[in-house]
Amino acid sequence: MDRMEESLQNNNPTAKAFTLTSAAWFALATSFGMIAAGYLIAPDFMANIEFIHFGRARPMHVNAVLFGFVTPGLLAAAFYFIPRLLRTELYSHKLGVFNAIFWNITVLSGMIGISFGYTQGREYAELPWPVDIMVVISFTLVVINLLLTVRNRVEPILYVSIWYGMAAVILTACTYCIGNVIWKPDTGALVGIPDAILLWFYGHNIFGLLLTPLALAAAYYVLPIETRSPLYSHTLSLIGFWSLIVVYTHIGTHHLLQVPVPTWLKTISIVDSIAMVIPVMVVLINLWLTVKGKLGAIHASIPAKFIFTGTIFYFFVNIQGSMMALPVVQRITHFNNWVVGHAHIGVFGFAGVTALGALYFILPRITNKPLYSKFLADLQYWLVLIGITGFAIVLTIVGLIQGNAWYNGETLYRTLPEIQPYYVLRASLGAFIMIGAYLGLYNIIRTLYFNRGAST
Amino acid sequence: MRMTPAVILVGILSLLAAITLTVVYWPYSTIDRTPSDIFRQRTVVEAAGRKIYLENGCVYCHSQSIRAFDWGHGADRIAQAGDYIADEPIALGSQRTGVDLSQEGGEHPDDWHIAHFINPRYTRPSSIMPPFEWLGMARIDTLTQYIQSLGFKNADIRMERQRYWKNESIKAYEAGPDANAKWLAEIVPEGWRNLPNPYPTTKASLQRGHVIYQKFCIGCHGPIGDGMGPAQPWIYPPPLNFTLLKGREISGGIIYYQLMNGITGTAMPYFKRDLESQKIWEVGDYIAVYFINQSDANQDPRGIDAAWEP
């Protein structure tokens, strides 16, 4: 191991800072989620507390998951593997650590803002204008740091993880500005139906152009290493990458199939939603054939176990998503908990679980010590797996009850007592995930700061 | 294909630009911005109420987007693009944890909304909406103004109707129980007034009526039917005290009609959408048997006994 390799391995304060960011916000975000779930079971529980009532806790949960937990977790991994793959030191760790600190200030400001009612009232684009600017600055700093690292690179070939990582941060810096209508600070919105079209273009791209490519970047990096297998196909990587950029950006309007938007736009969104099978299956075939016959190695490795599980959820969420874009299916699934289940499978089952795997992959490598507790990480894996699988099942059942009841003329009010038990189950399963988040936070803090080397 | 930084940068950015122009800018620049037949501008107070609505995340549980195949709240006016031309941001919503509010204006009088904001379970016992008492009366009033404007011109027509019948119902209430009971009977069409409850009172039907009463009525009319439910302090005219109706010629048909159609102007909503025929007859008989202590169930004039009757 030459000197540079050693420094790459031992000293990555940027990756450490983003790892800690992600672990801490995971715990907080799931806590917000538990509060929201509590309100759905017992609305007079914590009654009349302005700052955390359901209408505030829910956007806090969503924004903390997206911008506090999943994105920084996957960025931590990117700040580790991009320099490694380029065989080049990160352009600036000072900038990187500042970036992580600024990132936390941004997310925290957003949370405090929402809890005090400073929101733009648009789903996924709630953050008030000053925080929007801070988010854009945060992403821009990541872009600058990574682009300059690419420019300084020793390794001429760019591995697929780098394509995805760069695309994610560059495109999101753009779509975030457009989606939050950053040129209109007072409302952060367009007027009327075009606002809905823009909002769902943006909202879907937060998943499609930020979380998905960052998570796939991590999967493309970790799975071949942990299974000691070469990547199955460069051609499939290329097709998967370009088709993701082309297809995913077209489908936002499938959230608006039952709204008076132009029919041609609905048609595009439906056709491309079905076409999502291409970028998804191409990537999954590539990754799954890479690890073919190596299930033993996956089972033995904490990071690979998380990330392989993430790929399975990626499969489910996309098959489900394509199906839900069919108007006849959407008549039942729209406006109810089916969609909430779908969102959790995608953002948490795929991207979040992949982020956890990526964190466990880089932790021993950036601290140069084994993980504080393999047992805790394993326990977290099972808590999270049971939690999210149960979530998917329960919310799908609730969605079918609601959707079919409404479609057949039962009023919403009449369905409320019917779905109440499922809200209880959903909160219990959420508790699995939240406990997993706190165990993970403890494990990660011990690994980073109080690790005497003893590992179980 | 060799993936260089230039290929990646130029490739992704030009794709994003092209696609954004197609699926965002094109519809933005060509969309029809003609107001719909019901559209009107919001007043200053209504706009302030909308701000409260957005600040408190009402949009996460309440859609404002009626679809062609909806049955519930507001389903009689399918949404048109011209309804939204003043909405910045638009508040279509993505979930119906609560009802759609597109046409909520004038569905209920103001006092119903105020009781409902103080605690939603006062007026709708199965509701899972959190209470908004903490907003304080000033903001609750402003928010109510916004809610009452949903549906624009259609809402204005409904509000006009609410105000007219609010006056009538207050006059009747203030004239005393005799006059009030008479008024409540007279506003029901003739044919219904003479109609007894066509079904027999059974132990099972009373139990079912009890369940419906608890899910729909108890918040205003109270557990013993005296009109002293938790919503009572917020509502005027106050919820009806059923125990005063004995001997005042309230037939099963009158009760049925009032439950089905509601009493516009008062906080008594219509239950036509929520409850099917059997449920309305049975909760009506439950009220007659337990609270009025006088039921005309299964009395003449009656038709052929139904097949299920013992």
PDB file of N, CA, C and O in Angstrom, chain A residues 43-44 48 50 53 55-56 58-59 117 123 126 163 170 184 187 189-192 195 197 249 258 260 331 335 406-407 409 411-414, chain B residues 3 9 19 23 55-56 60 67 69 71 81 84-85 87-90 94-96 98 119 121 124-126 128 133-134 215-216 273-274 276 279:
ATOM      1  N   PRO A  43     -55.520  11.045  17.971  1.00  0.00           N
ATOM      2  CA  PRO A  43     -55.298  12.447  17.600  1.00  0.00           C
ATOM      3  C   PRO A  43     -55.268  13.409  18.787  1.00  0.00           C
ATOM      4  O   PRO A  43     -54.751  14.520  18.658  1.00  0.00           O
ATOM      5  N   ASP A  44     -55.803  12.991  19.934  1.00  0.00           N
ATOM      6  CA  ASP A  44     -55.737  13.878  21.092  1.00  0.00           C
ATOM      7  C   ASP A  44     -54.484  13.650  21.930  1.00  0.00           C
ATOM      8  O   ASP A  44     -54.269  14.306  22.947  1.00  0.00           O
ATOM      9  N   ASN A  48     -52.909  19.889  20.822  1.00  0.00           N
ATOM     10  CA  ASN A  48     -52.668  21.333  20.908  1.00  0.00           C
ATOM     11  C   ASN A  48     -51.225  21.723  21.190  1.00  0.00           C
ATOM     12  O   ASN A  48     -50.963  22.751  21.796  1.00  0.00           O
ATOM     13  N   GLU A  50     -48.448  23.076  19.241  1.00  0.00           N
ATOM     14  CA  GLU A  50     -48.329  23.634  17.897  1.00  0.00           C
ATOM     15  C   GLU A  50     -47.170  23.024  17.096  1.00  0.00           C
ATOM     16  O   GLU A  50     -47.338  22.665  15.937  1.00  0.00           O
ATOM     17  N   HIS A  53     -47.630  19.105  15.916  1.00  0.00           N
ATOM     18  CA  HIS A  53     -48.890  18.447  15.523  1.00  0.00           C
ATOM     19  C   HIS A  53     -48.723  17.839  14.132  1.00  0.00           C
ATOM     20  O   HIS A  53     -47.771  18.154  13.421  1.00  0.00           O
ATOM     21  N   GLY A  55     -49.679  18.024  11.104  1.00  0.00           N
ATOM     22  CA  GLY A  55     -49.402  18.796   9.893  1.00  0.00           C
ATOM     23  C   GLY A  55     -47.997  19.375   9.853  1.00  0.00           C
ATOM     24  O   GLY A  55     -47.522  19.800   8.802  1.00  0.00           O
ATOM     25  N   ARG A  56     -47.335  19.402  10.994  1.00  0.00           N
ATOM     26  CA  ARG A  56     -45.928  19.855  11.026  1.00  0.00           C
ATOM     27  C   ARG A  56     -44.999  18.639  11.120  1.00  0.00           C
ATOM     28  O   ARG A  56     -43.945  18.622  10.489  1.00  0.00           O
ATOM     29  N   ARG A  58     -45.320  15.653  10.008  1.00  0.00           N
ATOM     30  CA  ARG A  58     -45.180  14.884   8.783  1.00  0.00           C
ATOM     31  C   ARG A  58     -44.143  15.489   7.834  1.00  0.00           C
ATOM     32  O   ARG A  58     -43.225  14.792   7.397  1.00  0.00           O
ATOM     33  N   PRO A  59     -44.216  16.787   7.483  1.00  0.00           N
ATOM     34  CA  PRO A  59     -43.163  17.314   6.611  1.00  0.00           C
ATOM     35  C   PRO A  59     -41.783  17.308   7.270  1.00  0.00           C
ATOM     36  O   PRO A  59     -40.767  17.191   6.579  1.00  0.00           O
ATOM     37  N   GLY A 117     -44.086  26.745  11.447  1.00  0.00           N
ATOM     38  CA  GLY A 117     -45.057  27.092  10.415  1.00  0.00           C
ATOM     39  C   GLY A 117     -44.463  27.825   9.224  1.00  0.00           C
ATOM     40  O   GLY A 117     -45.200  28.307   8.375  1.00  0.00           O
ATOM     41  N   GLU A 123     -45.464  19.733  -1.098  1.00  0.00           N
ATOM     42  CA  GLU A 123     -44.879  18.479  -0.653  1.00  0.00           C
ATOM     43  C   GLU A 123     -43.475  18.287  -1.230  1.00  0.00           C
ATOM     44  O   GLU A 123     -43.280  18.424  -2.442  1.00  0.00           O
ATOM     45  N   GLU A 126     -41.163  21.985   0.892  1.00  0.00           N
ATOM     46  CA  GLU A 126     -41.689  22.810   1.978  1.00  0.00           C
ATOM     47  C   GLU A 126     -40.713  23.870   2.437  1.00  0.00           C
ATOM     48  O   GLU A 126     -41.107  24.948   2.877  1.00  0.00           O
ATOM     49  N   TRP A 163     -20.170   8.001 -12.284  1.00  0.00           N
ATOM     50  CA  TRP A 163     -21.186   8.616 -13.159  1.00  0.00           C
ATOM     51  C   TRP A 163     -22.423   8.934 -12.344  1.00  0.00           C
ATOM     52  O   TRP A 163     -22.965  10.043 -12.400  1.00  0.00           O
ATOM     53  N   ILE A 170     -25.162  16.917  -9.340  1.00  0.00           N
ATOM     54  CA  ILE A 170     -25.257  18.010 -10.315  1.00  0.00           C
ATOM     55  C   ILE A 170     -26.714  18.239 -10.721  1.00  0.00           C
ATOM     56  O   ILE A 170     -27.214  19.365 -10.705  1.00  0.00           O
ATOM     57  N   LYS A 184     -38.823  32.981  -7.083  1.00  0.00           N
ATOM     58  CA  LYS A 184     -39.972  33.638  -6.459  1.00  0.00           C
ATOM     59  C   LYS A 184     -39.931  33.398  -4.947  1.00  0.00           C
ATOM     60  O   LYS A 184     -40.610  32.517  -4.425  1.00  0.00           O
ATOM     61  N   THR A 187     -43.420  33.011  -2.465  1.00  0.00           N
ATOM     62  CA  THR A 187     -44.249  31.812  -2.401  1.00  0.00           C
ATOM     63  C   THR A 187     -43.476  30.542  -2.745  1.00  0.00           C
ATOM     64  O   THR A 187     -43.844  29.451  -2.303  1.00  0.00           O
ATOM     65  N   ALA A 189     -43.513  29.127  -5.581  1.00  0.00           N
ATOM     66  CA  ALA A 189     -44.452  28.300  -6.330  1.00  0.00           C
ATOM     67  C   ALA A 189     -44.880  28.997  -7.600  1.00  0.00           C
ATOM     68  O   ALA A 189     -44.821  30.212  -7.704  1.00  0.00           O
ATOM     69  N   LEU A 190     -45.312  28.206  -8.583  1.00  0.00           N
ATOM     70  CA  LEU A 190     -45.999  28.766  -9.739  1.00  0.00           C
ATOM     71  C   LEU A 190     -47.476  28.885  -9.378  1.00  0.00           C
ATOM     72  O   LEU A 190     -47.872  28.610  -8.239  1.00  0.00           O
ATOM     73  N   VAL A 191     -48.290  29.239 -10.364  1.00  0.00           N
ATOM     74  CA  VAL A 191     -49.716  29.425 -10.095  1.00  0.00           C
ATOM     75  C   VAL A 191     -50.516  28.327 -10.793  1.00  0.00           C
ATOM     76  O   VAL A 191     -50.295  28.048 -11.968  1.00  0.00           O
ATOM     77  N   GLY A 192     -51.430  27.715 -10.061  1.00  0.00           N
ATOM     78  CA  GLY A 192     -52.395  26.796 -10.658  1.00  0.00           C
ATOM     79  C   GLY A 192     -51.791  25.465 -11.085  1.00  0.00           C
ATOM     80  O   GLY A 192     -50.799  24.998 -10.528  1.00  0.00           O
ATOM     81  N   ASP A 195     -48.114  24.628 -11.437  1.00  0.00           N
ATOM     82  CA  ASP A 195     -47.401  24.425 -10.178  1.00  0.00           C
ATOM     83  C   ASP A 195     -47.434  22.950  -9.792  1.00  0.00           C
ATOM     84  O   ASP A 195     -46.434  22.399  -9.321  1.00  0.00           O
ATOM     85  N   ILE A 197     -47.718  20.430 -11.864  1.00  0.00           N
ATOM     86  CA  ILE A 197     -46.860  19.696 -12.809  1.00  0.00           C
ATOM     87  C   ILE A 197     -45.398  19.845 -12.400  1.00  0.00           C
ATOM     88  O   ILE A 197     -44.652  18.869 -12.325  1.00  0.00           O
ATOM     89  N   THR A 249     -36.966  11.224 -15.555  1.00  0.00           N
ATOM     90  CA  THR A 249     -37.338  12.642 -15.570  1.00  0.00           C
ATOM     91  C   THR A 249     -38.694  12.905 -16.226  1.00  0.00           C
ATOM     92  O   THR A 249     -39.216  14.001 -16.135  1.00  0.00           O
ATOM     93  N   GLN A 258     -55.376  11.993 -12.286  1.00  0.00           N
ATOM     94  CA  GLN A 258     -56.799  12.237 -12.028  1.00  0.00           C
ATOM     95  C   GLN A 258     -57.094  13.733 -11.883  1.00  0.00           C
ATOM     96  O   GLN A 258     -58.100  14.131 -11.320  1.00  0.00           O
ATOM     97  N   PRO A 260     -57.015  17.729 -13.850  1.00  0.00           N
ATOM     98  CA  PRO A 260     -57.078  18.290 -15.205  1.00  0.00           C
ATOM     99  C   PRO A 260     -55.743  18.856 -15.693  1.00  0.00           C
ATOM    100  O   PRO A 260     -55.546  20.060 -15.694  1.00  0.00           O
ATOM    101  N   ARG A 331     -57.064   4.233  -9.914  1.00  0.00           N
ATOM    102  CA  ARG A 331     -58.377   4.560  -9.366  1.00  0.00           C
ATOM    103  C   ARG A 331     -58.522   4.015  -7.952  1.00  0.00           C
ATOM    104  O   ARG A 331     -59.207   4.591  -7.118  1.00  0.00           O
ATOM    105  N   PHE A 335     -54.489   8.528  -3.539  1.00  0.00           N
ATOM    106  CA  PHE A 335     -55.007   9.277  -2.392  1.00  0.00           C
ATOM    107  C   PHE A 335     -55.046   8.475  -1.098  1.00  0.00           C
ATOM    108  O   PHE A 335     -55.635   8.928  -0.119  1.00  0.00           O
ATOM    109  N   TRP A 406     -63.836   3.614  -1.136  1.00  0.00           N
ATOM    110  CA  TRP A 406     -64.200   4.884  -1.765  1.00  0.00           C
ATOM    111  C   TRP A 406     -64.742   4.654  -3.169  1.00  0.00           C
ATOM    112  O   TRP A 406     -65.716   5.265  -3.581  1.00  0.00           O
ATOM    113  N   TYR A 407     -64.057   3.783  -3.909  1.00  0.00           N
ATOM    114  CA  TYR A 407     -64.437   3.565  -5.307  1.00  0.00           C
ATOM    115  C   TYR A 407     -65.840   2.985  -5.394  1.00  0.00           C
ATOM    116  O   TYR A 407     -66.547   3.175  -6.367  1.00  0.00           O
ATOM    117  N   GLY A 409     -68.259   3.670  -3.226  1.00  0.00           N
ATOM    118  CA  GLY A 409     -69.274   4.556  -2.690  1.00  0.00           C
ATOM    119  C   GLY A 409     -69.350   4.655  -1.186  1.00  0.00           C
ATOM    120  O   GLY A 409     -70.274   5.257  -0.664  1.00  0.00           O
ATOM    121  N   THR A 411     -68.222   6.348   2.229  1.00  0.00           N
ATOM    122  CA  THR A 411     -67.582   7.637   2.484  1.00  0.00           C
ATOM    123  C   THR A 411     -66.290   7.447   3.276  1.00  0.00           C
ATOM    124  O   THR A 411     -66.117   6.455   3.991  1.00  0.00           O
ATOM    125  N   LEU A 412     -65.411   8.432   3.155  1.00  0.00           N
ATOM    126  CA  LEU A 412     -64.129   8.374   3.853  1.00  0.00           C
ATOM    127  C   LEU A 412     -64.327   8.234   5.355  1.00  0.00           C
ATOM    128  O   LEU A 412     -63.641   7.454   6.021  1.00  0.00           O
ATOM    129  N   TYR A 413     -65.299   8.986   5.871  1.00  0.00           N
ATOM    130  CA  TYR A 413     -65.527   8.968   7.324  1.00  0.00           C
ATOM    131  C   TYR A 413     -65.851   7.555   7.807  1.00  0.00           C
ATOM    132  O   TYR A 413     -65.402   7.137   8.880  1.00  0.00           O
ATOM    133  N   ARG A 414     -66.631   6.821   6.996  1.00  0.00           N
ATOM    134  CA  ARG A 414     -67.007   5.464   7.395  1.00  0.00           C
ATOM    135  C   ARG A 414     -65.803   4.532   7.425  1.00  0.00           C
ATOM    136  O   ARG A 414     -65.801   3.527   8.140  1.00  0.00           O
TER     137      ARG A 414
ATOM    138  N   MET B   3     -16.795   6.951 -20.986  1.00  0.00           N
ATOM    139  CA  MET B   3     -17.463   7.949 -20.149  1.00  0.00           C
ATOM    140  C   MET B   3     -16.429   8.904 -19.568  1.00  0.00           C
ATOM    141  O   MET B   3     -15.812   8.624 -18.545  1.00  0.00           O
ATOM    142  N   LEU B   9     -21.108  15.286 -18.098  1.00  0.00           N
ATOM    143  CA  LEU B   9     -21.660  16.617 -17.795  1.00  0.00           C
ATOM    144  C   LEU B   9     -22.566  17.118 -18.909  1.00  0.00           C
ATOM    145  O   LEU B   9     -23.713  17.488 -18.670  1.00  0.00           O
ATOM    146  N   ILE B  19     -35.651  17.705 -21.379  1.00  0.00           N
ATOM    147  CA  ILE B  19     -36.832  17.076 -20.789  1.00  0.00           C
ATOM    148  C   ILE B  19     -37.620  18.087 -19.952  1.00  0.00           C
ATOM    149  O   ILE B  19     -38.855  18.104 -19.979  1.00  0.00           O
ATOM    150  N   VAL B  23     -41.572  18.607 -20.515  1.00  0.00           N
ATOM    151  CA  VAL B  23     -42.622  18.175 -19.593  1.00  0.00           C
ATOM    152  C   VAL B  23     -42.965  19.225 -18.530  1.00  0.00           C
ATOM    153  O   VAL B  23     -43.899  19.015 -17.762  1.00  0.00           O
ATOM    154  N   GLU B  55     -49.701  26.723   6.320  1.00  0.00           N
ATOM    155  CA  GLU B  55     -48.710  26.693   7.407  1.00  0.00           C
ATOM    156  C   GLU B  55     -48.867  25.472   8.300  1.00  0.00           C
ATOM    157  O   GLU B  55     -47.913  24.991   8.888  1.00  0.00           O
ATOM    158  N   ASN B  56     -50.120  25.016   8.433  1.00  0.00           N
ATOM    159  CA  ASN B  56     -50.367  23.930   9.361  1.00  0.00           C
ATOM    160  C   ASN B  56     -50.511  22.571   8.695  1.00  0.00           C
ATOM    161  O   ASN B  56     -50.955  21.615   9.319  1.00  0.00           O
ATOM    162  N   TYR B  60     -51.699  17.942   3.797  1.00  0.00           N
ATOM    163  CA  TYR B  60     -51.214  16.557   3.834  1.00  0.00           C
ATOM    164  C   TYR B  60     -52.352  15.559   4.014  1.00  0.00           C
ATOM    165  O   TYR B  60     -52.196  14.385   3.687  1.00  0.00           O
ATOM    166  N   ARG B  67     -62.432  13.934  -8.443  1.00  0.00           N
ATOM    167  CA  ARG B  67     -62.232  13.121  -9.633  1.00  0.00           C
ATOM    168  C   ARG B  67     -63.578  12.678 -10.200  1.00  0.00           C
ATOM    169  O   ARG B  67     -64.588  12.703  -9.502  1.00  0.00           O
ATOM    170  N   PHE B  69     -64.830   9.909 -10.673  1.00  0.00           N
ATOM    171  CA  PHE B  69     -65.491   8.730 -10.093  1.00  0.00           C
ATOM    172  C   PHE B  69     -65.652   8.836  -8.577  1.00  0.00           C
ATOM    173  O   PHE B  69     -65.864   7.830  -7.906  1.00  0.00           O
ATOM    174  N   TRP B  71     -67.424   9.677  -4.958  1.00  0.00           N
ATOM    175  CA  TRP B  71     -68.785   9.612  -4.428  1.00  0.00           C
ATOM    176  C   TRP B  71     -68.972  10.558  -3.243  1.00  0.00           C
ATOM    177  O   TRP B  71     -70.097  10.940  -2.931  1.00  0.00           O
ATOM    178  N   ALA B  81     -59.355  22.760 -14.569  1.00  0.00           N
ATOM    179  CA  ALA B  81     -58.115  23.530 -14.456  1.00  0.00           C
ATOM    180  C   ALA B  81     -58.412  24.981 -14.074  1.00  0.00           C
ATOM    181  O   ALA B  81     -57.668  25.598 -13.317  1.00  0.00           O
ATOM    182  N   TYR B  84     -58.258  26.558 -10.411  1.00  0.00           N
ATOM    183  CA  TYR B  84     -57.015  26.693  -9.641  1.00  0.00           C
ATOM    184  C   TYR B  84     -56.191  27.907 -10.036  1.00  0.00           C
ATOM    185  O   TYR B  84     -55.063  28.060  -9.568  1.00  0.00           O
ATOM    186  N   ILE B  85     -56.736  28.782 -10.909  1.00  0.00           N
ATOM    187  CA  ILE B  85     -55.875  29.792 -11.532  1.00  0.00           C
ATOM    188  C   ILE B  85     -55.348  30.851 -10.570  1.00  0.00           C
ATOM    189  O   ILE B  85     -54.486  31.631 -10.937  1.00  0.00           O
ATOM    190  N   ASP B  87     -54.299  29.883  -7.393  1.00  0.00           N
ATOM    191  CA  ASP B  87     -53.640  29.138  -6.312  1.00  0.00           C
ATOM    192  C   ASP B  87     -52.122  29.153  -6.456  1.00  0.00           C
ATOM    193  O   ASP B  87     -51.571  28.569  -7.385  1.00  0.00           O
ATOM    194  N   GLU B  88     -51.454  29.811  -5.528  1.00  0.00           N
ATOM    195  CA  GLU B  88     -49.987  29.868  -5.557  1.00  0.00           C
ATOM    196  C   GLU B  88     -49.481  29.680  -4.137  1.00  0.00           C
ATOM    197  O   GLU B  88     -49.527  30.622  -3.358  1.00  0.00           O
ATOM    198  N   PRO B  89     -49.067  28.507  -3.744  1.00  0.00           N
ATOM    199  CA  PRO B  89     -49.011  27.270  -4.513  1.00  0.00           C
ATOM    200  C   PRO B  89     -50.379  26.619  -4.645  1.00  0.00           C
ATOM    201  O   PRO B  89     -51.292  26.938  -3.898  1.00  0.00           O
ATOM    202  N   ILE B  90     -50.474  25.679  -5.589  1.00  0.00           N
ATOM    203  CA  ILE B  90     -51.685  24.873  -5.698  1.00  0.00           C
ATOM    204  C   ILE B  90     -51.685  23.896  -4.516  1.00  0.00           C
ATOM    205  O   ILE B  90     -50.632  23.496  -4.039  1.00  0.00           O
ATOM    206  N   SER B  94     -52.007  15.045  -1.808  1.00  0.00           N
ATOM    207  CA  SER B  94     -51.678  13.743  -2.380  1.00  0.00           C
ATOM    208  C   SER B  94     -52.330  12.618  -1.601  1.00  0.00           C
ATOM    209  O   SER B  94     -52.188  11.461  -1.941  1.00  0.00           O
ATOM    210  N   GLN B  95     -53.039  12.961  -0.534  1.00  0.00           N
ATOM    211  CA  GLN B  95     -53.600  11.906   0.301  1.00  0.00           C
ATOM    212  C   GLN B  95     -54.925  12.361   0.870  1.00  0.00           C
ATOM    213  O   GLN B  95     -55.113  13.553   1.124  1.00  0.00           O
ATOM    214  N   ARG B  96     -55.837  11.414   1.045  1.00  0.00           N
ATOM    215  CA  ARG B  96     -57.089  11.732   1.721  1.00  0.00           C
ATOM    216  C   ARG B  96     -57.146  10.985   3.041  1.00  0.00           C
ATOM    217  O   ARG B  96     -57.820   9.968   3.161  1.00  0.00           O
ATOM    218  N   GLY B  98     -58.194  12.757   5.456  1.00  0.00           N
ATOM    219  CA  GLY B  98     -59.499  13.364   5.712  1.00  0.00           C
ATOM    220  C   GLY B  98     -60.211  13.562   4.381  1.00  0.00           C
ATOM    221  O   GLY B  98     -59.696  13.162   3.333  1.00  0.00           O
ATOM    222  N   ASN B 119     -62.266  20.830  18.621  1.00  0.00           N
ATOM    223  CA  ASN B 119     -61.899  19.410  18.646  1.00  0.00           C
ATOM    224  C   ASN B 119     -62.749  18.687  17.609  1.00  0.00           C
ATOM    225  O   ASN B 119     -63.969  18.632  17.739  1.00  0.00           O
ATOM    226  N   ARG B 121     -63.525  15.782  17.067  1.00  0.00           N
ATOM    227  CA  ARG B 121     -64.411  14.729  17.541  1.00  0.00           C
ATOM    228  C   ARG B 121     -65.695  15.273  18.169  1.00  0.00           C
ATOM    229  O   ARG B 121     -66.632  14.524  18.408  1.00  0.00           O
ATOM    230  N   ARG B 124     -67.548  15.197  14.739  1.00  0.00           N
ATOM    231  CA  ARG B 124     -67.387  13.948  13.989  1.00  0.00           C
ATOM    232  C   ARG B 124     -66.630  12.964  14.877  1.00  0.00           C
ATOM    233  O   ARG B 124     -65.388  12.914  14.871  1.00  0.00           O
ATOM    234  N   PRO B 125     -67.346  12.138  15.677  1.00  0.00           N
ATOM    235  CA  PRO B 125     -66.687  11.341  16.715  1.00  0.00           C
ATOM    236  C   PRO B 125     -65.590  10.380  16.226  1.00  0.00           C
ATOM    237  O   PRO B 125     -64.670  10.083  16.982  1.00  0.00           O
ATOM    238  N   SER B 126     -65.660   9.905  14.977  1.00  0.00           N
ATOM    239  CA  SER B 126     -64.608   8.984  14.506  1.00  0.00           C
ATOM    240  C   SER B 126     -63.438   9.711  13.866  1.00  0.00           C
ATOM    241  O   SER B 126     -62.500   9.065  13.390  1.00  0.00           O
ATOM    242  N   ILE B 128     -60.006  11.521  12.915  1.00  0.00           N
ATOM    243  CA  ILE B 128     -58.651  11.381  13.461  1.00  0.00           C
ATOM    244  C   ILE B 128     -57.843  12.661  13.236  1.00  0.00           C
ATOM    245  O   ILE B 128     -56.620  12.662  13.249  1.00  0.00           O
ATOM    246  N   GLU B 133     -57.486  23.900  18.664  1.00  0.00           N
ATOM    247  CA  GLU B 133     -57.883  24.923  19.621  1.00  0.00           C
ATOM    248  C   GLU B 133     -56.750  25.918  19.840  1.00  0.00           C
ATOM    249  O   GLU B 133     -56.967  27.114  20.056  1.00  0.00           O
ATOM    250  N   TRP B 134     -55.499  25.418  19.750  1.00  0.00           N
ATOM    251  CA  TRP B 134     -54.335  26.255  20.019  1.00  0.00           C
ATOM    252  C   TRP B 134     -54.213  27.419  19.045  1.00  0.00           C
ATOM    253  O   TRP B 134     -53.482  28.379  19.329  1.00  0.00           O
ATOM    254  N   LYS B 215     -71.186   6.818  16.546  1.00  0.00           N
ATOM    255  CA  LYS B 215     -70.209   7.235  15.544  1.00  0.00           C
ATOM    256  C   LYS B 215     -70.578   8.558  14.874  1.00  0.00           C
ATOM    257  O   LYS B 215     -69.726   9.194  14.261  1.00  0.00           O
ATOM    258  N   PHE B 216     -71.858   8.938  14.947  1.00  0.00           N
ATOM    259  CA  PHE B 216     -72.271  10.098  14.174  1.00  0.00           C
ATOM    260  C   PHE B 216     -72.919  11.215  14.996  1.00  0.00           C
ATOM    261  O   PHE B 216     -72.874  12.360  14.609  1.00  0.00           O
ATOM    262  N   ARG B 273     -74.926  10.831   2.424  1.00  0.00           N
ATOM    263  CA  ARG B 273     -73.762  10.183   1.837  1.00  0.00           C
ATOM    264  C   ARG B 273     -73.172   9.119   2.768  1.00  0.00           C
ATOM    265  O   ARG B 273     -72.699   8.090   2.322  1.00  0.00           O
ATOM    266  N   ASP B 274     -73.196   9.416   4.074  1.00  0.00           N
ATOM    267  CA  ASP B 274     -72.536   8.521   5.033  1.00  0.00           C
ATOM    268  C   ASP B 274     -73.347   7.261   5.328  1.00  0.00           C
ATOM    269  O   ASP B 274     -72.774   6.207   5.582  1.00  0.00           O
ATOM    270  N   GLU B 276     -76.580   4.478   4.724  1.00  0.00           N
ATOM    271  CA  GLU B 276     -77.593   3.898   3.858  1.00  0.00           C
ATOM    272  C   GLU B 276     -78.919   3.866   4.605  1.00  0.00           C
ATOM    273  O   GLU B 276     -78.986   4.059   5.817  1.00  0.00           O
ATOM    274  N   LYS B 279     -79.507   2.071   7.998  1.00  0.00           N
ATOM    275  CA  LYS B 279     -78.823   2.685   9.140  1.00  0.00           C
ATOM    276  C   LYS B 279     -79.578   3.924   9.611  1.00  0.00           C
ATOM    277  O   LYS B 279     -79.655   4.195  10.814  1.00  0.00           O
TER     278      LYS B 279
END
